[in-house]
Short mmCIF file of C-alpha atoms (C1' of nucleotides) in Angstrom, two decimals:
data_model
loop_
_atom_site.label_atom_id
_atom_site.label_comp_id
_atom_site.label_asym_id
_atom_site.label_seq_id
_atom_site.Cartn_x
_atom_site.Cartn_y
_atom_site.Cartn_z
CA MET O 1441 -0.02 0.36 0.09
CA ASN O 1442 1.38 3.07 -0.40
CA VAL O 1443 1.23 6.89 0.95
CA ARG O 1444 -1.54 8.06 -1.57
CA THR O 1445 -4.29 5.16 -0.12
CA LEU O 1446 -3.10 5.58 3.42
CA CYS O 1447 -3.75 9.15 3.34
CA LEU O 1448 -7.63 8.86 1.34
CA GLY O 1449 -8.57 6.18 3.95
CA THR O 1450 -7.57 8.34 6.60
CA LEU O 1451 -9.43 11.69 4.84
CA ASN O 1452 -12.34 9.29 5.02
CA PHE O 1453 -13.19 9.85 8.69
CA GLY O 1454 -12.98 13.47 8.24
CA ASP O 1455 -11.17 16.29 6.56
CA ALA O 1456 -7.14 16.79 7.70
CA THR O 1457 -4.58 19.11 6.73
CA GLY O 1458 -0.76 16.62 6.56
CA TYR O 1459 0.74 17.34 9.61
CA GLU O 1460 -3.62 16.20 10.64
CA ILE O 1461 -2.56 12.82 9.11
CA LYS O 1462 0.88 12.27 10.65
CA LYS O 1463 -0.07 12.61 14.51
CA MET O 1464 -3.36 9.74 12.91
CA VAL O 1465 -0.87 7.28 12.11
CA GLU O 1466 1.17 8.78 15.06
CA GLU O 1467 -0.75 8.95 17.98
CA GLY O 1468 -3.93 8.46 16.47
CA MET O 1469 -6.53 6.10 15.05
CA PHE O 1470 -3.79 4.10 12.95
CA ASN O 1471 -1.25 4.20 15.77
CA HIS O 1472 1.18 0.92 15.70
CA PHE O 1473 0.21 -0.02 12.46
CA ILE O 1474 0.99 2.55 9.93
CA GLU O 1475 3.28 4.53 9.30
CA ALA O 1476 4.03 7.44 6.94
CA SER O 1477 6.21 11.00 6.65
CA TYR O 1478 5.21 14.38 6.04
CA GLY O 1479 8.55 13.81 3.28
CA SER O 1480 6.21 11.59 1.87
CA ILE O 1481 2.15 12.78 3.22
CA TYR O 1482 2.81 16.62 1.18
CA PRO O 1483 4.24 15.53 -1.85
CA ALA O 1484 1.15 12.62 -1.68
CA LEU O 1485 -1.55 15.39 -1.15
CA THR O 1486 -0.38 17.66 -3.32
CA ARG O 1487 0.19 15.19 -6.54
CA MET O 1488 -3.54 14.29 -5.30
CA ALA O 1489 -5.19 17.94 -5.41
CA ASP O 1490 -4.27 17.33 -9.28
CA ASP O 1491 -5.87 14.20 -9.62
CA ASP O 1492 -9.14 15.15 -7.96
CA LEU O 1493 -8.46 12.77 -5.49
CA VAL O 1494 -9.30 15.66 -2.95
CA THR O 1495 -10.10 19.50 -2.93
CA CYS O 1496 -8.00 21.79 -1.07
CA ARG O 1497 -8.93 24.64 1.12
CA GLU O 1498 -6.39 26.50 2.48
CA GLU O 1499 -7.46 28.43 6.22
CA ALA O 1500 -5.11 31.91 7.36
CA GLN O 1501 -4.67 31.14 10.70
CA GLU O 1502 -3.34 33.45 13.65
CA GLY O 1503 -0.02 33.49 15.49
CA LYS O 1504 0.74 29.97 13.60
CA PRO O 1505 1.15 28.62 9.75
CA ASP O 1506 -1.34 28.21 7.39
CA LYS O 1507 -3.12 25.19 6.69
CA LYS O 1508 -4.39 23.46 3.88
CA VAL O 1509 -7.16 21.16 4.96
CA TYR O 1510 -7.88 18.41 2.38
CA SER O 1511 -11.48 16.31 1.29
CA ILE O 1512 -11.28 13.44 -0.04
CA THR O 1513 -13.35 13.79 -2.98
CA ALA O 1514 -15.78 11.63 -5.41
CA LYS O 1515 -12.82 10.18 -6.46
CA GLY O 1516 -11.01 9.58 -4.88
CA ARG O 1517 -13.55 7.92 -2.56
CA SER O 1518 -14.32 5.48 -5.64
CA GLU O 1519 -10.20 5.30 -6.14
CA LEU O 1520 -9.69 4.26 -2.65
CA ALA O 1521 -12.26 1.07 -2.83
CA SER O 1522 -10.55 -0.24 -5.39
CA ALA O 1523 -6.98 0.33 -4.06
CA LEU O 1524 -8.11 -1.95 -1.34
CA GLN O 1525 -10.08 -5.07 -3.44
CA GLY O 1526 -8.33 -7.72 -3.22
CA THR O 1527 -6.18 -9.85 0.06
CA PRO O 1528 -3.96 -7.64 1.26
CA LYS O 1529 -0.57 -8.12 1.85
CA PRO O 1530 0.63 -10.16 4.81
CA ASP O 1531 1.80 -7.27 7.72
CA LYS O 1532 5.76 -6.34 7.67
CA PHE O 1533 7.16 -6.30 10.83
CA LYS O 1534 10.58 -5.71 11.72
CA SER O 1535 12.08 -5.78 14.84
CA GLU O 1536 15.80 -4.84 15.86
CA PHE O 1537 15.40 -5.88 19.59
CA LEU O 1538 14.98 -9.97 17.88
CA PHE O 1539 18.59 -9.12 15.39
CA VAL O 1540 20.08 -8.00 19.03
CA MET O 1541 19.24 -11.37 20.04
CA LEU O 1542 20.21 -13.32 18.10
CA LEU O 1543 23.05 -11.74 17.88
CA ALA O 1544 23.76 -12.21 21.53
CA ASP O 1545 27.27 -13.96 22.08
CA ILE O 1546 29.07 -11.39 20.62
CA LEU O 1547 27.20 -8.34 22.61
CA PRO O 1548 27.87 -7.46 26.52
CA ALA O 1549 26.48 -9.68 28.26
CA ASP O 1550 24.71 -6.61 31.05
CA HIS O 1551 23.79 -5.06 28.11
CA ILE O 1552 21.91 -7.29 26.51
CA ALA O 1553 20.12 -8.00 30.14
CA ALA O 1554 19.58 -4.02 29.86
CA VAL O 1555 18.00 -3.81 26.47
CA TYR O 1556 15.72 -7.08 27.76
CA GLY O 1557 15.08 -5.86 30.63
CA GLN O 1558 14.20 -2.26 29.15
CA ARG O 1559 11.75 -3.21 26.01
CA ILE O 1560 9.33 -4.92 28.85
CA GLU O 1561 9.21 -1.64 29.98
CA ASP O 1562 8.22 0.15 27.02
CA LEU O 1563 6.18 -3.12 25.80
CA ARG O 1564 4.14 -1.87 29.58
CA ILE O 1565 4.21 1.48 27.88
CA GLU O 1566 2.91 0.44 24.89
CA LEU O 1567 0.01 -1.00 26.37
CA ALA O 1568 -1.66 0.95 28.71
CA GLN O 1569 -1.68 3.32 26.36
CA MET O 1570 -3.53 0.98 23.99
CA LYS O 1571 -5.76 0.68 26.84
CA SER O 1572 -6.83 4.13 27.20
CA CYS O 1573 -7.09 4.05 23.97
CA ALA O 1574 -9.88 1.46 24.18
CA ASP O 1575 -11.60 3.68 26.73
CA THR O 1576 -12.21 6.39 24.74
CA GLY O 1577 -14.91 4.66 22.96
CA SER O 1578 -13.96 5.76 19.10
CA HIS O 1579 -15.57 3.52 16.61
CA PRO O 1580 -16.36 -0.34 16.85
CA GLY O 1581 -13.88 -0.90 13.67
CA GLY O 1582 -11.04 1.09 15.82
CA GLN O 1583 -12.57 -1.25 18.20
CA PHE O 1584 -11.00 -4.50 17.10
CA VAL O 1585 -7.55 -2.54 15.64
CA VAL O 1586 -6.68 -1.45 19.21
CA GLY O 1587 -8.00 -5.31 21.02
CA TYR O 1588 -6.12 -6.89 18.34
CA GLY O 1589 -2.98 -4.29 19.59
CA ILE O 1590 -3.21 -5.61 23.13
CA ALA O 1591 -3.68 -8.75 22.50
CA ILE O 1592 -0.28 -9.17 20.25
CA ILE O 1593 1.42 -7.12 23.02
CA GLU O 1594 0.39 -8.84 26.08
CA ALA O 1595 1.99 -11.88 24.66
CA ALA O 1596 4.98 -10.68 23.42
CA ILE O 1597 4.86 -9.10 27.81
CA GLY O 1598 4.02 -12.54 28.41
CA TYR O 1599 6.73 -13.82 26.20
CA LEU O 1600 9.09 -11.48 27.25
CA GLU O 1601 8.88 -12.06 30.97
CA GLU O 1602 8.72 -16.10 31.15
CA SER O 1603 11.62 -16.15 29.14
CA ARG O 1604 14.00 -14.02 30.90
CA ILE O 1605 15.30 -16.79 32.94
CA GLY O 1606 17.03 -17.82 29.71
CA ILE O 1607 18.61 -14.69 29.80
CA THR O 1608 21.43 -15.42 30.67
CA THR O 1609 25.27 -14.08 32.29
CA ASP O 1610 27.76 -16.84 32.46
CA ARG O 1611 30.35 -16.54 34.62
CA THR O 1612 29.48 -13.34 35.98
CA THR O 1613 33.64 -12.03 37.30
CA GLU O 1614 34.32 -12.48 33.50
CA THR O 1615 34.55 -8.81 32.56
CA GLU O 1616 34.91 -10.19 28.93
CA THR O 1617 32.41 -12.25 28.92
CA ALA O 1618 29.42 -12.48 26.58
CA GLY O 1619 25.93 -12.46 26.68
CA THR O 1620 23.25 -15.95 25.86
CA VAL O 1621 19.81 -16.07 25.03
CA ALA O 1622 18.24 -19.38 25.56
CA THR O 1623 15.15 -20.23 25.50
CA ALA O 1624 13.66 -21.22 29.11
CA ALA O 1625 13.37 -24.38 28.60
CA GLU O 1626 16.65 -25.34 28.72
CA MET A 714 19.35 -0.85 11.58
CA ASN A 715 20.79 -0.45 7.55
CA VAL A 716 21.53 -3.23 5.47
CA ARG A 717 24.85 -2.79 6.39
CA THR A 718 24.37 -4.01 9.27
CA LEU A 719 21.54 -6.27 9.12
CA CYS A 720 24.49 -7.84 6.55
CA LEU A 721 27.19 -7.83 8.59
CA GLY A 722 24.81 -9.52 11.09
CA THR A 723 24.49 -12.42 8.21
CA LEU A 724 27.86 -13.06 7.80
CA ASN A 725 28.34 -13.14 11.57
CA PHE A 726 26.54 -16.98 11.49
CA GLY A 727 29.29 -18.07 8.50
CA ASP A 728 30.25 -16.80 4.96
CA ALA A 729 26.95 -15.74 2.70
CA THR A 730 26.56 -15.02 -1.18
CA GLY A 731 24.62 -11.83 -1.26
CA TYR A 732 21.44 -14.32 -2.64
CA GLU A 733 22.19 -16.61 0.86
CA ILE A 734 21.50 -14.14 2.58
CA LYS A 735 18.38 -12.72 0.84
CA LYS A 736 17.41 -16.27 1.14
CA MET A 737 18.74 -16.35 5.34
CA VAL A 738 16.02 -12.74 5.40
CA GLU A 739 12.90 -14.45 3.47
CA GLU A 740 12.84 -18.09 4.78
CA GLY A 741 15.71 -19.07 6.68
CA MET A 742 16.69 -17.72 10.72
CA PHE A 743 15.57 -13.56 9.86
CA ASN A 744 12.49 -14.87 8.79
CA HIS A 745 9.69 -12.66 10.11
CA PHE A 746 11.53 -9.52 11.35
CA ILE A 747 14.12 -8.56 8.88
CA GLU A 748 13.44 -7.52 5.66
CA ALA A 749 16.15 -6.61 2.78
CA SER A 750 15.75 -6.74 -1.52
CA TYR A 751 18.69 -7.90 -3.31
CA GLY A 752 18.83 -4.60 -4.59
CA SER A 753 19.97 -2.90 -1.45
CA ILE A 754 21.93 -5.87 -0.21
CA TYR A 755 23.77 -6.54 -2.86
CA PRO A 756 25.49 -2.64 -3.74
CA ALA A 757 25.65 -3.03 -0.10
CA LEU A 758 28.04 -5.84 0.19
CA THR A 759 30.34 -4.58 -2.65
CA ARG A 760 30.54 -1.38 -1.42
CA MET A 761 31.72 -2.57 2.41
CA ALA A 762 34.27 -5.60 0.35
CA ASP A 763 35.46 -0.84 -0.77
CA ASP A 764 35.78 -0.53 2.89
CA ASP A 765 36.65 -3.89 4.38
CA LEU A 766 34.35 -4.50 6.75
CA VAL A 767 34.15 -7.93 4.99
CA THR A 768 36.11 -9.86 2.64
CA CYS A 769 35.58 -11.52 -1.09
CA ARG A 770 36.30 -14.71 -3.25
CA GLU A 771 34.83 -15.52 -6.70
CA GLU A 772 33.72 -19.10 -7.13
CA ALA A 773 33.55 -20.68 -10.89
CA GLN A 774 30.64 -23.03 -10.68
CA GLU A 775 29.46 -25.22 -13.71
CA GLY A 776 25.94 -24.50 -14.76
CA LYS A 777 25.12 -22.39 -12.79
CA PRO A 778 26.88 -18.93 -12.95
CA ASP A 779 29.64 -17.68 -10.66
CA LYS A 780 29.31 -17.25 -6.84
CA LYS A 781 30.77 -14.35 -4.50
CA VAL A 782 31.89 -15.90 -1.34
CA TYR A 783 31.50 -13.27 1.71
CA SER A 784 33.32 -13.28 5.32
CA ILE A 785 33.28 -11.17 7.76
CA THR A 786 36.72 -9.77 8.53
CA ALA A 787 37.56 -8.44 12.48
CA LYS A 788 37.30 -4.80 11.19
CA GLY A 789 32.99 -5.86 9.71
CA ARG A 790 33.06 -7.50 13.87
CA SER A 791 33.54 -4.42 15.12
CA GLU A 792 31.41 -2.86 12.92
CA LEU A 793 28.60 -4.86 13.54
CA ALA A 794 29.12 -5.02 17.83
CA SER A 795 29.10 -0.77 17.71
CA ALA A 796 25.87 -0.70 14.99
CA LEU A 797 24.01 -3.01 17.43
CA GLN A 798 25.77 -0.51 20.92
CA GLY A 799 22.75 1.31 22.34
CA THR A 800 19.26 0.83 22.45
CA PRO A 801 17.36 -0.68 19.68
CA LYS A 802 14.48 0.82 18.05
CA PRO A 803 11.01 -0.03 18.55
CA ASP A 804 9.38 -2.71 16.69
CA LYS A 805 7.96 -1.23 13.37
CA PHE A 806 4.45 -3.18 12.56
CA LYS A 807 2.82 -2.59 9.87
CA SER A 808 -1.17 -4.51 8.27
CA GLU A 809 -3.04 -3.70 5.45
CA PHE A 810 -4.80 -6.05 6.72
CA LEU A 811 -5.72 -4.20 9.72
CA PHE A 812 -5.83 -0.52 7.09
CA VAL A 813 -8.97 -2.90 5.19
CA MET A 814 -10.90 -3.71 8.67
CA LEU A 815 -10.79 0.27 9.49
CA LEU A 816 -11.73 1.13 6.85
CA ALA A 817 -14.43 -1.90 5.67
CA ASP A 818 -17.84 -0.26 6.54
CA ILE A 819 -16.43 1.32 2.72
CA LEU A 820 -16.03 -2.40 1.72
CA PRO A 821 -17.90 -5.58 0.76
CA ALA A 822 -19.72 -7.54 3.39
CA ASP A 823 -18.59 -10.50 1.95
CA HIS A 824 -15.11 -8.84 0.80
CA ILE A 825 -14.90 -8.35 4.44
CA ALA A 826 -15.93 -12.22 5.82
CA ALA A 827 -13.15 -14.32 2.92
CA VAL A 828 -10.53 -11.31 4.04
CA TYR A 829 -11.13 -12.33 7.71
CA GLY A 830 -11.71 -15.27 6.86
CA GLN A 831 -7.63 -15.47 5.25
CA ARG A 832 -5.79 -14.10 7.46
CA ILE A 833 -7.09 -16.64 9.65
CA GLU A 834 -5.89 -19.99 7.63
CA ASP A 835 -2.37 -17.23 6.65
CA LEU A 836 -1.45 -16.89 9.85
CA ARG A 837 -1.20 -20.41 10.60
CA ILE A 838 0.38 -22.15 8.06
CA GLU A 839 2.59 -19.48 8.81
CA LEU A 840 2.44 -20.84 12.31
CA ALA A 841 3.20 -24.27 10.68
CA GLN A 842 5.81 -23.14 9.57
CA MET A 843 7.15 -21.30 12.62
CA LYS A 844 6.65 -24.17 14.57
CA SER A 845 8.57 -26.86 11.85
CA CYS A 846 11.21 -24.12 12.75
CA ALA A 847 12.04 -24.69 16.07
CA ASP A 848 11.79 -27.98 16.08
CA THR A 849 15.14 -28.17 13.86
CA GLY A 850 16.99 -27.41 17.23
CA SER A 851 19.32 -24.28 15.21
CA HIS A 852 20.64 -22.37 18.20
CA PRO A 853 19.54 -20.47 21.35
CA GLY A 854 18.84 -17.99 20.18
CA GLY A 855 17.68 -18.86 17.52
CA GLN A 856 14.73 -21.03 19.32
CA PHE A 857 14.33 -17.49 21.67
CA VAL A 858 13.01 -15.60 18.11
CA VAL A 859 11.22 -17.96 16.64
CA GLY A 860 9.30 -18.76 20.10
CA TYR A 861 8.76 -15.25 19.87
CA GLY A 862 7.30 -15.03 16.29
CA ILE A 863 4.77 -18.72 17.49
CA ALA A 864 3.37 -16.18 20.87
CA ILE A 865 3.01 -13.43 18.87
CA ILE A 866 0.96 -15.61 15.69
CA GLU A 867 -0.86 -17.82 18.59
CA ALA A 868 -1.94 -14.41 20.07
CA ALA A 869 -2.98 -12.99 16.95
CA ILE A 870 -5.02 -16.11 15.56
CA GLY A 871 -6.87 -16.43 18.77
CA TYR A 872 -7.79 -13.02 18.66
CA LEU A 873 -9.65 -13.13 15.39
CA GLU A 874 -11.17 -16.31 16.05
CA GLU A 875 -12.99 -15.50 18.86
CA SER A 876 -13.75 -11.93 17.58
CA ARG A 877 -14.85 -13.69 14.88
CA ILE A 878 -18.78 -12.99 16.02
CA GLY A 879 -18.06 -9.29 15.72
CA ILE A 880 -17.47 -9.14 11.77
CA THR A 881 -21.07 -9.08 10.92
CA THR A 882 -23.44 -8.49 7.56
CA ASP A 883 -25.60 -6.02 8.08
CA ARG A 884 -29.46 -6.95 6.47
CA THR A 885 -28.72 -9.68 4.67
CA THR A 886 -30.65 -8.70 1.27
CA GLU A 887 -29.54 -5.44 0.16
CA THR A 888 -27.22 -5.35 -2.58
CA GLU A 889 -25.13 -2.09 -1.78
CA THR A 890 -24.50 -2.87 2.22
CA ALA A 891 -21.23 -2.71 3.75
CA GLY A 892 -19.60 -4.40 6.41
CA THR A 893 -18.89 -4.14 9.57
CA VAL A 894 -16.67 -4.58 11.90
CA ALA A 895 -17.16 -4.40 16.15
CA THR A 896 -15.76 -6.29 19.18
CA ALA A 897 -17.41 -9.65 20.58
CA ALA A 898 -18.55 -7.61 23.21
CA GLU A 899 -20.76 -4.96 21.60
"C1'" DT N 1198 9.38 -32.78 -25.98
"C1'" DT N 1199 8.08 -28.57 -25.59
"C1'" DG N 1200 7.09 -25.42 -23.12
"C1'" DA N 1201 6.68 -22.62 -18.92
"C1'" DG N 1202 7.14 -22.52 -14.83
"C1'" DT N 1203 11.56 -22.46 -10.42
"C1'" DA N 1204 15.63 -22.02 -8.11
"C1'" DT N 1205 20.68 -20.39 -9.11
"C1'" DA N 1206 22.60 -15.81 -8.86
"C1'" DT N 1207 23.70 -11.13 -10.19
"C1'" DA N 1208 23.71 -6.87 -11.10
"C1'" DT N 1209 21.17 -2.16 -12.31
"C1'" DC N 1210 17.40 1.53 -12.58
"C1'" DA N 1211 13.09 4.36 -11.12
"C1'" DG N 1212 10.55 4.85 -8.80
"C1'" DA N 1213 8.87 5.48 -3.74
"C1'" DT N 1214 10.17 5.90 0.94
"C1'" DC N 1215 12.69 8.17 5.21
"C1'" DT N 1216 15.49 11.38 7.36
"C1'" DA N 1217 16.72 15.08 8.34
"C1'" DT N 1218 16.78 19.80 7.77
"C1'" DA N 1219 14.82 24.99 7.42
"C1'" DT N 1220 11.26 28.65 7.73
"C1'" DA N 1221 7.43 30.21 10.37
"C1'" DT N 1222 5.28 31.05 15.13
"C1'" DC N 1223 3.20 31.24 19.73
"C1'" DC N 1224 3.52 29.06 24.56
"C1'" DC N 1225 4.94 26.95 28.37
"C1'" DG N 1226 7.93 26.45 31.80
"C1'" DC N 1227 12.29 27.51 34.72
"C1'" DG P 831 13.99 35.79 28.55
"C1'" DC P 832 15.85 32.29 26.30
"C1'" DG P 833 15.28 27.07 25.37
"C1'" DG P 834 12.30 23.56 23.88
"C1'" DG P 835 7.97 22.27 22.30
"C1'" DA P 836 4.06 22.54 19.96
"C1'" DT P 837 1.55 23.59 15.06
"C1'" DA P 838 2.52 23.63 9.89
"C1'" DT P 839 4.88 23.04 5.07
"C1'" DA P 840 8.56 22.08 2.44
"C1'" DT P 841 12.10 19.70 -0.02
"C1'" DA P 842 16.97 17.87 -0.78
"C1'" DG P 843 18.95 13.39 -0.63
"C1'" DA P 844 20.29 9.33 1.04
"C1'" DT P 845 18.28 4.84 0.98
"C1'" DC P 846 15.43 1.08 0.59
"C1'" DT P 847 12.10 -1.30 -2.81
"C1'" DG P 848 10.26 -3.37 -6.78
"C1'" DA P 849 10.68 -5.58 -11.77
"C1'" DT P 850 13.43 -5.65 -14.97
"C1'" DA P 851 17.97 -7.83 -17.60
"C1'" DT P 852 20.79 -11.53 -17.60
"C1'" DA P 853 22.04 -16.93 -18.34
"C1'" DT P 854 21.75 -21.92 -16.32
"C1'" DA P 855 19.97 -26.03 -15.78
"C1'" DC P 856 16.14 -28.58 -13.82
"C1'" DT P 857 11.17 -30.19 -13.41
"C1'" DC P 858 6.43 -30.91 -14.22
"C1'" DA P 859 2.79 -30.93 -17.07
"C1'" DA P 860 0.04 -30.47 -22.63
#
DNA sequence: TTGAGTATATATCAGATCTATATATCCCGC
DNA sequence: GCGGGATATATAGATCTGATATATACTCAA
């Protein structure tokens, strides 16, 4: 899926500026499973206005820069629907954390332990955010998506906690000792 | 993390060609949480050879194209370790599926139902692959990473199955009817 | 048997996308 | 009163993906 489709999808929920679209994928409804940068959003909106998929009205603001508020057109809506037909591509998951864990034996054990602990903490914060998000009602599809996110994060936290004993420090006194990751079963 | 670090990480497990590195992220040990294309791997290897982070030996093959087998150097190993110090960036997750679910109300209900069913099936296949991967021992870090993947996929399948009743078709006889996604709780 | 499709293997280019930076104003806290 | 964050748009450069090209061999079905 490209930025164009993404922008059309967000505009389907109401008019927005490029800035607001970015906030929606960063903090709002689309958070945690969609990403896009200003560097792709702004040019996409400009081009889509040329193609009549969206309209743009400029709103002057005092003290703040002018806003360009975009609205999806009928043509844009049909483009969106057509882009969404067919089977969606498989989810993409990228994890530097798992990459580090796979290479744990070339890194200091205390670093691995710190990273591991930090990760659990970060996931707990993310979970709390999602749960507070679920409270604020939003709309049914949003409930479903937030629920999905909560299920995943909870599973990740659960796994990391039960595997924690697998993160071992070998021979505590050696300085050059490297960390080792092993499953709890071992 | 960039392709260079990724390549160094794979080469840390043994010499490999660009083709083999791609297979490692597509089907092998790094599967499901790392991605890279030939278009980035090959140039990265060439440049890293110039920078003495890897060495390259060419192996002529009969019937097949020549191989360029890369090995990580001491300098490469220290570059890798240095790239891996510090806190790894948060995981990235991208899901067209969830995007579609969020926009379910503008799409035909039967399409949503089909996509939903297909997704459960795809996840089951992925889970089976991962479990067979876990059997083949590999190395301790690999066990941990595969276990993480299994935990996540199982959670996703569980959530989709228990929320299935939330996927409703309103007013079955209407043709223009759109699908609606709701949580099981509703 | 022949042709399509898959696997091995490297390489490159166009296009899409990200990162970082620039510009401008205002509000908040210290 | 000054740095930092929020609001808001924009762009250049670096990076990466996706598609395509090249070349050979093997397998499977028509």
